[in-house]
Tab-separated table of C-alpha atoms and ligand atoms in Angstrom:
chain	number	residue	atom	x	y	z
A	1	MET	CA	4.668	12.066	-7.703
A	2	SER	CA	8.058	10.487	-7.929
A	3	HIS	CA	9.359	8.336	-5.137
A	4	LEU	CA	12.237	10.319	-3.807
A	5	ILE	CA	14.535	9.179	-1.096
A	6	SER	CA	15.593	12.080	1.021
A	7	LYS	CA	18.483	11.539	3.375
A	8	VAL	CA	17.859	14.270	5.826
A	9	PHE	CA	14.485	15.583	6.879
A	10	THR	CA	14.339	19.308	6.399
A	11	PRO	CA	10.823	20.642	6.869
A	12	SER	CA	11.527	23.447	4.434
A	13	THR	CA	11.804	20.922	1.640
A	14	LEU	CA	8.576	19.184	2.534
A	15	ASP	CA	5.397	19.970	0.737
A	16	LEU	CA	2.927	20.913	3.438
A	17	SER	CA	-0.090	19.964	1.498
A	18	LYS	CA	-0.728	16.472	2.620
A	19	THR	CA	-0.751	14.093	5.475
A	20	HIS	CA	0.071	10.945	3.595
A	21	ASP	CA	3.039	10.512	1.424
A	22	GLU	CA	5.391	7.628	1.653
A	23	SER	CA	7.457	9.209	-1.121
A	24	ARG	CA	9.438	11.293	1.322
A	25	GLN	CA	11.259	8.247	2.464
A	26	GLY	CA	13.982	7.454	4.820
A	27	ALA	CA	14.460	10.786	6.411
A	28	ALA	CA	16.994	10.390	9.141
A	29	PHE	CA	16.900	13.082	11.747
A	30	GLN	CA	19.922	13.504	13.883
A	31	PRO	CA	20.254	16.725	15.803
A	32	GLU	CA	23.853	17.866	16.066
A	33	GLU	CA	23.725	18.824	19.677
A	34	ASN	CA	23.183	16.516	22.560
A	35	LEU	CA	19.512	17.064	23.314
A	36	SER	CA	19.511	15.412	26.676
A	37	GLY	CA	21.370	18.189	28.472
A	38	THR	CA	23.274	15.652	30.560
A	39	THR	CA	25.832	13.273	29.100
A	40	PRO	CA	23.801	10.549	27.420
A	41	THR	CA	24.673	6.990	28.204
A	42	ARG	CA	23.181	5.553	25.022
A	43	SER	CA	22.657	6.785	21.506
A	44	ALA	CA	19.691	6.433	19.179
A	45	TYR	CA	19.316	6.723	15.431
A	46	ILE	CA	15.800	7.250	14.041
A	47	GLU	CA	14.611	7.029	10.461
A	48	THR	CA	11.139	8.227	9.503
A	49	TYR	CA	9.062	7.087	6.535
A	50	GLY	CA	5.640	8.155	5.330
A	51	CYS	CA	3.350	11.001	6.123
A	52	GLN	CA	3.694	14.192	8.133
A	53	MET	CA	1.842	12.447	10.951
A	54	ASN	CA	4.745	10.004	11.198
A	55	PHE	CA	7.281	12.824	11.241
A	56	SER	CA	5.248	14.424	13.987
A	57	ASP	CA	5.205	11.126	15.922
A	58	THR	CA	8.977	10.870	15.591
A	59	GLU	CA	9.242	14.235	17.351
A	60	ILE	CA	7.224	12.792	20.241
A	61	ILE	CA	9.309	9.601	20.329
A	62	ALA	CA	12.532	11.664	20.357
A	63	SER	CA	11.222	13.551	23.344
A	64	MET	CA	10.604	10.275	25.189
A	65	LEU	CA	14.041	8.924	24.264
A	66	LYS	CA	15.641	12.102	25.541
A	67	ASP	CA	13.855	11.597	28.876
A	68	MET	CA	15.261	8.067	28.946
A	69	GLY	CA	18.776	9.487	28.671
A	70	PHE	CA	19.361	8.829	25.001
A	71	GLY	CA	21.516	11.076	22.890
A	72	PHE	CA	21.182	11.054	19.119
A	73	THR	CA	23.587	10.100	16.391
A	74	LYS	CA	23.612	10.644	12.648
A	75	ASP	CA	25.563	7.459	12.160
A	76	GLU	CA	23.598	4.228	12.393
A	77	THR	CA	26.795	2.236	12.802
A	78	THR	CA	27.508	3.836	16.183
A	79	ALA	CA	23.946	3.681	17.532
A	80	ASP	CA	22.867	1.484	20.449
A	81	LEU	CA	19.286	1.753	19.245
A	82	VAL	CA	18.092	2.027	15.645
A	83	LEU	CA	14.413	2.863	15.181
A	84	LEU	CA	12.440	2.942	11.944
A	85	ASN	CA	9.125	4.794	12.036
A	86	THR	CA	7.296	3.119	9.189
A	87	CYS	CA	4.465	3.452	6.674
A	88	SER	CA	2.084	0.876	5.179
A	89	ILE	CA	-0.011	2.991	2.848
A	90	ARG	CA	1.155	1.286	-0.354
A	91	GLU	CA	3.045	-1.909	-1.017
A	92	ASN	CA	6.144	-0.117	-2.268
A	93	ALA	CA	6.306	1.891	0.982
A	94	GLU	CA	6.586	-1.391	2.858
A	95	SER	CA	9.015	-3.043	0.476
A	96	LYS	CA	11.515	-0.226	0.945
A	97	ILE	CA	11.352	-0.805	4.691
A	98	TRP	CA	11.793	-4.577	4.304
A	99	ASN	CA	15.008	-3.862	2.437
A	100	ARG	CA	16.222	-1.558	5.170
A	101	LEU	CA	15.421	-4.173	7.807
A	102	LYS	CA	17.412	-6.812	5.929
A	103	HIS	CA	20.347	-4.428	5.735
A	104	LEU	CA	20.074	-3.744	9.473
A	105	LYS	CA	19.934	-7.472	10.208
A	106	ALA	CA	23.286	-7.865	8.493
A	107	ARG	CA	24.675	-5.001	10.554
A	108	LYS	CA	23.315	-6.543	13.731
A	109	ALA	CA	25.156	-9.751	12.946
A	110	GLN	CA	28.374	-7.731	13.332
A	111	ASN	CA	27.136	-5.811	16.369
A	112	PRO	CA	24.689	-7.998	18.338
A	113	ALA	CA	24.315	-5.408	21.128
A	114	MET	CA	22.597	-2.974	18.758
A	115	LEU	CA	18.808	-2.987	19.226
A	116	VAL	CA	16.584	-2.545	16.172
A	117	GLY	CA	13.012	-1.347	16.613
A	118	ILE	CA	10.177	-0.885	14.176
A	119	MET	CA	7.457	1.624	14.970
A	120	GLY	CA	4.426	3.079	13.246
A	121	CYS	CA	1.991	1.649	10.735
A	122	MET	CA	3.985	-1.338	9.512
A	123	ALA	CA	4.654	-2.376	13.094
A	124	GLU	CA	0.919	-2.236	13.728
A	125	ARG	CA	0.021	-4.141	10.578
A	126	LEU	CA	2.542	-6.972	10.892
A	127	LYS	CA	2.758	-7.135	14.674
A	128	SER	CA	4.857	-9.933	16.163
A	129	LYS	CA	5.393	-11.481	12.714
A	130	LEU	CA	8.343	-9.121	12.439
A	131	ILE	CA	9.981	-10.693	15.480
A	132	GLU	CA	8.790	-14.272	15.328
A	133	GLN	CA	8.863	-15.254	11.668
A	134	GLU	CA	11.356	-12.866	10.254
A	135	GLN	CA	13.563	-12.266	13.301
A	136	LEU	CA	14.491	-8.946	11.812
A	137	VAL	CA	13.846	-6.709	14.786
A	138	ASP	CA	14.014	-6.656	18.586
A	139	ILE	CA	11.216	-4.184	19.274
A	140	VAL	CA	7.804	-3.713	17.639
A	141	VAL	CA	5.749	-0.681	18.707
A	142	GLY	CA	2.448	0.464	17.232
A	143	PRO	CA	1.448	4.143	16.922
A	144	ASP	CA	-0.516	4.204	20.186
A	145	ALA	CA	2.082	2.405	22.320
A	146	TYR	CA	5.025	4.796	22.328
A	147	ARG	CA	4.676	5.465	26.062
A	148	ASP	CA	5.695	1.861	26.550
A	149	LEU	CA	9.074	2.404	24.864
A	150	PRO	CA	11.131	2.497	28.118
A	151	ARG	CA	9.830	-0.943	29.144
A	152	LEU	CA	10.169	-2.354	25.637
A	153	ILE	CA	13.746	-1.142	25.229
A	154	GLU	CA	14.639	-2.636	28.587
A	155	GLU	CA	13.006	-5.966	27.759
A	156	ALA	CA	14.705	-6.142	24.398
A	157	GLY	CA	18.025	-5.346	26.090
A	158	ASP	CA	17.418	-8.384	28.304
A	159	GLY	CA	16.911	-10.501	25.205
A	160	GLN	CA	13.121	-10.750	25.471
A	161	LYS	CA	10.596	-10.187	22.711
A	162	ALA	CA	9.353	-6.649	23.068
A	163	VAL	CA	6.042	-6.045	21.315
A	164	ASN	CA	3.242	-3.584	22.011
A	165	VAL	CA	0.770	-2.941	19.234
A	166	LEU	CA	-2.272	-2.139	21.343
A	167	LEU	CA	-4.416	0.570	19.798
A	168	SER	CA	-6.084	3.067	22.064
A	169	ARG	CA	-9.299	5.072	21.980
A	170	GLU	CA	-7.791	7.873	24.078
A	171	GLU	CA	-4.068	8.258	23.447
A	172	THR	CA	-3.149	11.633	21.908
A	173	TYR	CA	0.262	12.202	23.562
A	174	SER	CA	-1.054	15.655	24.373
A	175	ASP	CA	1.168	16.072	27.437
A	176	ILE	CA	4.411	15.299	25.585
A	177	ALA	CA	6.319	18.292	24.265
A	178	PRO	CA	7.743	17.171	20.910
A	179	ILE	CA	11.378	17.839	20.088
A	180	ARG	CA	11.485	19.823	16.836
A	181	LEU	CA	13.812	17.954	14.541
A	182	ASN	CA	16.006	19.458	11.854
A	183	THR	CA	13.818	22.471	12.236
A	184	ASN	CA	14.081	25.651	10.203
A	185	GLY	CA	12.821	27.471	13.325
A	186	VAL	CA	9.930	28.959	11.332
A	187	THR	CA	7.408	26.215	10.479
A	188	ALA	CA	6.223	23.335	12.658
A	189	PHE	CA	3.611	20.589	12.711
A	190	ILE	CA	1.114	20.119	15.505
A	191	SER	CA	-0.783	16.868	15.700
A	192	ILE	CA	-4.418	17.628	16.634
A	193	MET	CA	-5.970	14.193	16.375
A	194	ARG	CA	-5.099	10.572	15.743
A	195	GLY	CA	-6.658	7.648	13.903
A	196	CYS	CA	-9.404	7.613	11.328
A	197	ASP	CA	-13.035	6.412	11.317
A	198	ASN	CA	-13.702	6.855	7.624
A	199	MET	CA	-13.183	3.382	6.216
A	200	CYS	CA	-12.340	4.331	2.640
A	201	SER	CA	-12.253	0.895	1.072
A	202	PHE	CA	-8.665	1.192	-0.242
A	203	CYS	CA	-7.077	2.446	2.940
A	204	VAL	CA	-5.090	0.655	5.611
A	205	VAL	CA	-4.927	3.621	7.999
A	206	PRO	CA	-8.011	2.815	10.103
A	207	PHE	CA	-6.376	-0.565	10.813
A	208	THR	CA	-2.905	0.770	11.578
A	209	ARG	CA	-3.832	3.939	13.442
A	210	GLY	CA	-7.084	2.931	15.033
A	211	ARG	CA	-10.151	4.929	15.959
A	212	GLU	CA	-10.325	8.640	15.569
A	213	ARG	CA	-9.747	10.775	18.655
A	214	SER	CA	-9.183	14.494	19.092
A	215	ARG	CA	-6.614	16.128	21.305
A	216	ASP	CA	-7.611	18.631	23.991
A	217	PHE	CA	-7.696	22.086	22.361
A	218	ASN	CA	-6.033	23.654	25.402
A	219	SER	CA	-2.863	21.644	24.820
A	220	ILE	CA	-2.938	22.424	21.078
A	221	VAL	CA	-3.266	26.168	21.690
A	222	GLN	CA	-0.524	26.018	24.329
A	223	GLU	CA	1.810	24.220	21.936
A	224	ALA	CA	1.125	26.765	19.179
A	225	GLN	CA	1.570	29.668	21.610
A	226	SER	CA	4.870	28.265	22.819
A	227	LEU	CA	6.076	27.781	19.234
A	228	PHE	CA	5.164	31.388	18.471
A	229	GLU	CA	7.119	32.574	21.503
A	230	GLN	CA	10.137	30.583	20.274
A	231	GLY	CA	10.003	32.466	16.964
A	232	TYR	CA	7.991	30.041	14.835
A	233	ARG	CA	5.646	31.804	12.424
A	234	GLU	CA	3.661	28.941	10.889
A	235	VAL	CA	1.959	25.885	12.336
A	236	THR	CA	0.319	23.084	10.374
A	237	LEU	CA	-2.461	21.330	12.262
A	238	LEU	CA	-2.251	17.657	11.382
A	239	GLY	CA	-4.771	14.867	11.373
A	240	GLN	CA	-6.029	12.155	9.038
A	241	ASN	CA	-9.321	14.028	8.790
A	242	VAL	CA	-9.020	17.401	10.510
A	243	ASP	CA	-12.565	18.478	9.698
A	244	SER	CA	-14.012	15.915	12.043
A	245	TYR	CA	-11.974	17.325	14.944
A	246	HIS	CA	-14.115	17.828	18.019
A	247	PHE	CA	-13.183	18.218	21.638
A	248	GLU	CA	-15.962	19.031	24.089
A	249	ASP	CA	-17.961	21.653	22.195
A	250	CYS	CA	-15.047	22.832	20.047
A	251	SER	CA	-15.276	21.966	16.338
A	252	PHE	CA	-12.440	22.261	13.834
A	253	ALA	CA	-13.652	25.753	12.887
A	254	GLY	CA	-13.497	26.685	16.584
A	255	LEU	CA	-9.990	25.265	16.906
A	256	LEU	CA	-8.786	27.132	13.812
A	257	GLU	CA	-10.117	30.341	15.296
A	258	LYS	CA	-8.426	29.746	18.656
A	259	VAL	CA	-5.041	29.093	16.994
A	260	ALA	CA	-5.442	32.009	14.556
A	261	ASN	CA	-6.180	34.326	17.493
A	262	ILE	CA	-2.830	33.583	19.167
A	263	ASN	CA	-1.198	36.259	17.031
A	264	PRO	CA	-1.846	37.682	13.541
A	265	LEU	CA	1.824	36.922	12.794
A	266	LEU	CA	1.305	33.196	13.311
A	267	ARG	CA	0.176	31.520	10.112
A	268	VAL	CA	-2.103	28.504	10.392
A	269	ARG	CA	-2.324	25.637	7.925
A	270	PHE	CA	-3.999	22.266	8.199
A	271	SER	CA	-4.050	18.878	6.533
A	272	THR	CA	-5.909	16.722	5.533
A	273	SER	CA	-9.532	17.630	4.776
A	274	HIS	CA	-12.113	15.047	3.788
A	275	PRO	CA	-14.462	16.642	1.236
A	276	LYS	CA	-17.498	15.176	2.981
A	277	ASP	CA	-16.594	16.790	6.320
A	278	ILE	CA	-15.259	20.264	5.516
A	279	THR	CA	-18.010	22.673	6.560
A	280	ASP	CA	-19.072	26.153	5.492
A	281	GLU	CA	-18.183	27.208	9.031
A	282	VAL	CA	-14.552	26.190	8.383
A	283	LEU	CA	-14.537	28.002	5.024
A	284	GLU	CA	-16.073	31.100	6.556
A	285	THR	CA	-13.487	31.069	9.379
A	286	MET	CA	-10.650	30.679	6.872
A	287	ALA	CA	-11.953	33.631	4.882
A	288	ARG	CA	-12.219	35.805	8.000
A	289	TYR	CA	-8.632	35.364	9.199
A	290	HIS	CA	-5.771	36.694	7.129
A	291	ASN	CA	-3.367	34.369	8.951
A	292	ILE	CA	-5.282	31.177	8.102
A	293	CYS	CA	-3.637	30.140	4.853
A	294	LYS	CA	-5.756	30.038	1.720
A	295	PHE	CA	-4.936	26.497	0.800
A	296	ILE	CA	-6.952	23.293	1.085
A	297	HIS	CA	-5.768	19.779	0.376
A	298	LEU	CA	-9.033	18.147	-0.687
A	299	PRO	CA	-8.380	14.593	-1.897
A	300	ALA	CA	-10.859	13.571	-4.612
A	301	GLN	CA	-9.342	10.093	-5.293
A	302	SER	CA	-11.473	9.688	-8.444
A	303	GLY	CA	-13.680	11.773	-10.731
A	304	ASN	CA	-16.214	9.019	-11.285
A	305	SER	CA	-19.214	8.552	-9.009
A	306	ARG	CA	-19.377	4.745	-9.348
A	307	ILE	CA	-15.717	4.412	-8.359
A	308	LEU	CA	-16.204	6.893	-5.512
A	309	GLU	CA	-19.033	4.703	-4.260
A	310	LEU	CA	-16.828	1.589	-4.388
A	311	MET	CA	-14.155	3.562	-2.573
A	312	ASN	CA	-16.726	4.371	0.115
A	313	ARG	CA	-15.838	8.041	-0.034
A	314	GLY	CA	-19.289	9.318	0.890
A	315	TYR	CA	-19.657	11.791	-2.011
A	316	SER	CA	-20.273	11.814	-5.754
A	317	ARG	CA	-18.422	13.727	-8.465
A	318	GLU	CA	-21.184	16.381	-8.492
A	319	TRP	CA	-21.123	16.746	-4.719
A	320	TYR	CA	-17.338	17.172	-4.766
A	321	LEU	CA	-17.566	19.842	-7.472
A	322	GLU	CA	-20.189	21.664	-5.427
A	323	LYS	CA	-17.776	21.646	-2.464
A	324	VAL	CA	-15.100	23.196	-4.676
A	325	ASN	CA	-17.648	25.887	-5.644
A	326	ARG	CA	-18.309	26.598	-1.959
A	327	ILE	CA	-14.566	27.018	-1.345
A	328	ARG	CA	-14.286	29.451	-4.256
A	329	HIS	CA	-17.409	31.281	-3.100
A	330	TYR	CA	-15.824	32.033	0.283
A	331	MET	CA	-12.228	32.408	-0.938
A	332	PRO	CA	-11.758	33.110	-4.638
A	333	ASP	CA	-7.983	33.097	-4.086
A	334	CYS	CA	-7.854	29.714	-2.292
A	335	ALA	CA	-5.485	27.118	-3.779
A	336	ILE	CA	-6.749	23.549	-3.888
A	337	SER	CA	-4.727	20.355	-4.179
A	338	THR	CA	-5.802	16.738	-4.351
A	339	ASP	CA	-4.873	13.049	-4.135
A	340	ILE	CA	-5.790	10.729	-7.004
A	341	ILE	CA	-5.714	6.936	-7.209
A	342	THR	CA	-5.587	5.404	-10.693
A	343	GLY	CA	-6.668	1.889	-11.583
A	344	PHE	CA	-8.868	1.193	-8.582
A	345	CYS	CA	-10.763	-2.139	-8.758
A	346	SER	CA	-12.892	-2.418	-11.935
A	347	GLU	CA	-12.117	1.153	-13.115
A	348	THR	CA	-12.854	1.401	-16.849
A	349	GLU	CA	-11.118	3.626	-19.377
A	350	GLU	CA	-14.178	5.886	-19.417
A	351	GLU	CA	-14.148	6.195	-15.658
A	352	HIS	CA	-10.470	7.105	-15.772
A	353	GLN	CA	-11.373	9.823	-18.309
A	354	ASP	CA	-13.807	11.167	-15.688
A	355	THR	CA	-10.866	11.607	-13.324
A	356	LEU	CA	-8.938	13.540	-15.967
A	357	SER	CA	-11.964	15.709	-16.670
A	358	LEU	CA	-12.475	16.385	-12.955
A	359	ILE	CA	-8.852	17.498	-12.690
A	360	ASN	CA	-9.408	19.799	-15.662
A	361	GLU	CA	-12.636	21.141	-14.266
A	362	VAL	CA	-11.250	21.939	-10.808
A	363	GLN	CA	-7.934	23.248	-12.165
A	364	TYR	CA	-6.016	22.018	-9.147
A	365	ASP	CA	-2.905	23.855	-8.083
A	366	ALA	CA	-1.170	20.609	-7.131
A	367	ALA	CA	-1.900	16.882	-7.002
A	368	PHE	CA	-0.413	13.735	-5.538
A	369	SER	CA	-1.281	10.683	-7.571
A	370	PHE	CA	-0.726	7.002	-7.015
A	371	PHE	CA	-1.675	3.792	-8.726
A	372	TYR	CA	-3.885	1.544	-6.662
A	373	SER	CA	-2.054	-0.846	-4.368
A	374	GLU	CA	-4.178	-3.498	-2.682
A	375	ARG	CA	-3.655	-3.538	1.069
A	376	PRO	CA	-4.415	-6.734	2.971
A	377	GLY	CA	-7.424	-6.555	5.281
A	378	THR	CA	-9.000	-3.467	3.724
A	379	LEU	CA	-12.621	-3.465	2.555
A	380	ALA	CA	-11.527	-3.377	-1.095
A	381	ALA	CA	-9.140	-6.300	-0.641
A	382	ARG	CA	-11.962	-8.344	0.859
A	383	LYS	CA	-14.719	-7.304	-1.554
A	384	TYR	CA	-13.333	-6.346	-4.964
A	385	PRO	CA	-10.831	-8.061	-7.242
A	386	ASP	CA	-7.709	-5.987	-7.974
A	387	ASP	CA	-8.384	-6.461	-11.671
A	388	VAL	CA	-6.823	-3.499	-13.480
A	389	PRO	CA	-3.482	-4.699	-14.879
A	390	GLU	CA	-0.447	-2.917	-13.471
A	391	GLU	CA	0.663	-1.467	-16.795
A	392	ILE	CA	-2.778	0.100	-17.258
A	393	LYS	CA	-2.750	1.520	-13.725
A	394	LYS	CA	0.667	3.013	-14.441
A	395	ARG	CA	-0.306	4.396	-17.842
A	396	ARG	CA	-3.337	6.078	-16.285
A	397	LEU	CA	-1.112	7.444	-13.533
A	398	ALA	CA	1.274	8.877	-16.136
A	399	GLU	CA	-1.684	10.607	-17.807
A	400	VAL	CA	-2.766	12.163	-14.521
A	401	ILE	CA	0.774	13.337	-13.789
A	402	GLU	CA	1.176	14.789	-17.274
A	403	LEU	CA	-2.078	16.717	-17.015
A	404	MET	CA	-1.199	17.962	-13.553
A	405	ASN	CA	2.197	19.184	-14.735
A	406	VAL	CA	0.464	21.289	-17.364
A	407	LEU	CA	-2.036	22.633	-14.818
A	408	SER	CA	0.596	23.367	-12.140
A	409	ARG	CA	2.617	25.294	-14.679
A	410	GLN	CA	-0.447	27.210	-15.829
A	411	SER	CA	-1.447	27.886	-12.235
A	412	ASN	CA	2.033	29.253	-11.495
A	413	LEU	CA	2.152	31.352	-14.676
A	414	ARG	CA	-1.139	32.989	-13.665
A	415	GLU	CA	0.675	34.380	-10.608
A	416	VAL	CA	3.219	36.368	-12.669
A	417	GLY	CA	2.733	40.078	-11.968
A	418	LYS	CA	0.952	39.486	-8.645
A	419	THR	CA	2.374	40.440	-5.254
A	420	PHE	CA	2.217	37.954	-2.358
A	421	GLU	CA	3.019	37.984	1.302
A	422	VAL	CA	5.768	35.391	1.754
A	423	LEU	CA	7.056	33.937	5.002
A	424	ILE	CA	10.842	33.535	4.720
A	425	GLU	CA	11.833	29.961	5.626
A	426	GLY	CA	15.542	30.066	4.787
A	427	ASN	CA	18.069	30.076	1.978
A	428	SER	CA	16.852	28.749	-1.342
A	429	LYS	CA	18.115	25.289	-2.228
A	430	LYS	CA	20.200	26.607	-5.090
A	431	SER	CA	21.786	29.772	-3.702
A	432	ASP	CA	22.480	31.415	-0.365
A	433	GLN	CA	21.966	34.735	-2.152
A	434	ASP	CA	18.238	33.930	-2.413
A	435	TRP	CA	15.524	33.392	0.184
A	436	CYS	CA	12.766	30.868	-0.184
A	437	GLY	CA	9.394	30.806	1.489
A	438	ARG	CA	5.735	30.125	0.803
A	439	ASN	CA	2.817	32.333	0.053
A	440	SER	CA	-0.552	31.758	1.705
A	441	GLN	CA	-1.516	29.437	-1.179
A	442	ASN	CA	1.426	27.184	-0.277
A	443	LYS	CA	3.405	28.010	-3.393
A	444	MET	CA	7.167	28.099	-2.989
A	445	VAL	CA	8.598	31.522	-3.839
A	446	VAL	CA	12.321	32.207	-4.427
A	447	PHE	CA	13.704	35.752	-4.498
A	448	PRO	CA	17.021	37.648	-4.082
A	449	LYS	CA	17.799	38.601	-0.483
A	450	GLY	CA	18.246	42.328	-0.989
A	451	ASP	CA	17.745	43.985	2.401
A	452	ALA	CA	20.391	42.529	4.715
A	453	ALA	CA	18.206	42.982	7.793
A	454	LEU	CA	15.706	40.335	6.712
A	455	LYS	CA	15.805	36.898	8.317
A	456	PRO	CA	13.879	33.609	8.371
A	457	GLY	CA	10.534	34.150	10.088
A	458	ASP	CA	10.005	37.596	8.509
A	459	PHE	CA	7.092	38.311	6.217
A	460	VAL	CA	7.861	40.117	2.960
A	461	GLN	CA	5.859	41.274	-0.038
A	462	VAL	CA	7.194	39.623	-3.185
A	463	THR	CA	6.156	40.431	-6.764
A	464	ILE	CA	6.322	37.450	-9.069
A	465	SER	CA	8.268	37.870	-12.292
A	466	SER	CA	8.464	34.294	-13.620
A	467	ALA	CA	7.505	30.745	-12.758
A	468	THR	CA	8.384	27.089	-13.282
A	469	THR	CA	6.122	24.067	-12.619
A	470	ALA	CA	7.266	23.956	-8.995
A	471	THR	CA	8.393	27.455	-8.026
A	472	LEU	CA	7.554	31.143	-8.333
A	473	LEU	CA	10.442	33.569	-8.813
A	474	GLY	CA	10.197	37.207	-7.832
A	475	GLN	CA	11.578	40.327	-6.203
A	476	ILE	CA	10.887	41.935	-2.861
A	477	GLU	CA	8.463	44.826	-3.221
A	478	LYS	CA	10.239	48.051	-2.295
B	501	5AD	N1	-3.251	2.504	-2.995
B	501	5AD	C1	-2.849	3.659	-3.597
B	501	5AD	N2	-2.967	4.856	-3.016
B	501	5AD	C2	-3.493	4.898	-1.778
B	501	5AD	N3	-3.736	5.918	-0.956
B	501	5AD	C3	-4.248	5.447	0.190
B	501	5AD	N4	-4.369	4.116	0.126
B	501	5AD	C4	-3.909	3.753	-1.091
B	501	5AD	C5	-3.776	2.522	-1.752
B	501	5AD	N5	-4.177	1.371	-1.186
B	501	5AD	C6	-3.509	7.304	-1.348
B	501	5AD	C7	-4.792	8.132	-1.321
B	501	5AD	C8	-4.636	8.917	-0.069
B	501	5AD	C9	-3.161	9.123	-0.040
B	501	5AD	C10	-2.654	9.468	1.266
B	501	5AD	O1	-2.629	7.886	-0.425
B	501	5AD	O2	-4.799	8.969	-2.431
B	501	5AD	O3	-5.333	10.147	-0.082
B	502	SF4	FE1	1.063	7.770	7.567
B	502	SF4	FE2	0.574	5.307	8.407
B	502	SF4	FE3	-0.796	6.319	6.474
B	502	SF4	FE4	1.694	5.703	6.036
B	502	SF4	S1	-0.002	4.297	6.515
B	502	SF4	S2	0.757	7.489	5.354
B	502	SF4	S3	2.555	6.280	8.002
B	502	SF4	S4	-0.812	7.012	8.556
C-alpha cells in the first residue's frame, strides 16, 4: 500500500486489519482539552509512527504524562517535550524518522530548553547511539520502559543522558488506563499482549519488542467493559500474535468469549493472527458469537513453500490453504486479508508467481504488501544475501498491488444487493450528509443519514447499491 503521511490520527480513518503498518506515519495526537484536570505546568507533543500497537502504546504514555502534570499541545513549537513513538519494521519507516529528528534538532538549536525523546522500536534498536553518536535526542525509551519516563524526563531536564531500553518478560502496562486519543467514541484498541516469540527471519520485532507475554484477562475484560459503559461499541484486541495469547488457563478463544460476553452490542475484532497458531477453537468461537467480527488478518508473506521455509514461518503453501479452508468451513462469510513481502532473499520469478497464484486462489478481501527490506540483526540479515535487485522487488510489488486492486474491487462488487449490519463511526470523509461505518467483514460502508435520530455508535442495516475498490455505498434498510 502507498506510504501516506497522515497529520492527525483519527481511528475512523485507520484500517483495522493489521498490527503492523508504518505507512500511517506521523500521526500527531493533540487533544483539544487539557487532559490533566489541573492547570498543567508543562506541555507535551507526541507523534506516533507505525503499527496499531504503537498507537495503543502512545495512549498509555499519554496517561503517564498526564499523571506527571503534562498538558498536551498540537503545536510542536510551543512544546516543552516532543516525543516520537517510532517504528523500525522497514528501512523507509526509519528514514522518515531520521528526517524528523534532524528537523527537531534544528528547532532545538533555537529553543534549547525543549526536550526531544524517542520511544518505541527505533529507540530499542538504536539505543544510546541516538544520544551519543548523533546527539539528536535527549531521551531514549524502549517499549518496555515507559514507566521510567518520569525519571528520564527529570534526568534529561538536568542535562543528563536519559536512556532506558531494558526489555522485560513481564511488563504489560495492565494497570494503566490509556487515554483515548482523537477518539471517535465508538471504536478503541485494547492491547492484550506484548512482544513476539516467532522469529520470522525477516522481522525486527522480536528484537525491538522482546519476548511474548500476555496481559491478565481480568484487566482486559475490565477495560472492554469500561469502554462499553462509556459508549464504545467496538474493541480491537491487539497483539503481534494474538492466537498465542494465554494467561493462566485462558487461551485466546477463551479471551474472545469473555470479551464477547460483555454485551451483544459490543463488537470484538482482533489483530494479528499467525496462520500457524489460529486454532479451530478460535474459529468455532468466532462463528458462535454474532458480535465477534467475521474478519481475519492472516498474513501469508509468500505463496511459495521454499520461501516460507527461509522466512521461518512454520507452514507451507498447502498448509496455509488448508487453514483458509478451515476458516471458510466455520464461517463462509468471513473476510480474509493478508500481508505479502516481495523479493525476499533468493526469491525467483517462479516463486513470485506462486505468491500471485496464492492471492488468486484465496481471493483475499484486502492485502498489505511490501518489498523486502533487510533489517540489521535479523536471522535473514545474518544468513541470507539480500540478492533480489530493488527494481525487481518493486516490480513484483506492483504486480501484487495490481492483482489485489482487481480482487478488492471484485470482492466489493460481490456485496452489491446484500444487506449488512453497520456500526456508525461518524460522518463520511466526503460529506456530513453521509454516515460511514464498517460491516462485520471490516468493509467501509458509506450511506445517506436519513433518520435524524441516528448517531455514531448505533447499528443500522444497510443495503449495498454500488462499490468502489475501497468502499461500499448503500442505503439504510427501512
Ligand atoms: N521487509 C518488508 N516487510 C516486512 N514486514 C515485516 N518485516 C519486513 C521486512 N523486513 C512486513 C510483513 C509483516 C508486516 C507487518 O510487515 O509482511 O506481516
Ligand atoms: Fe510496530 Fe515496532 Fe513493528 Fe513498527 S517495528 S510495526 S512499531 S512493532
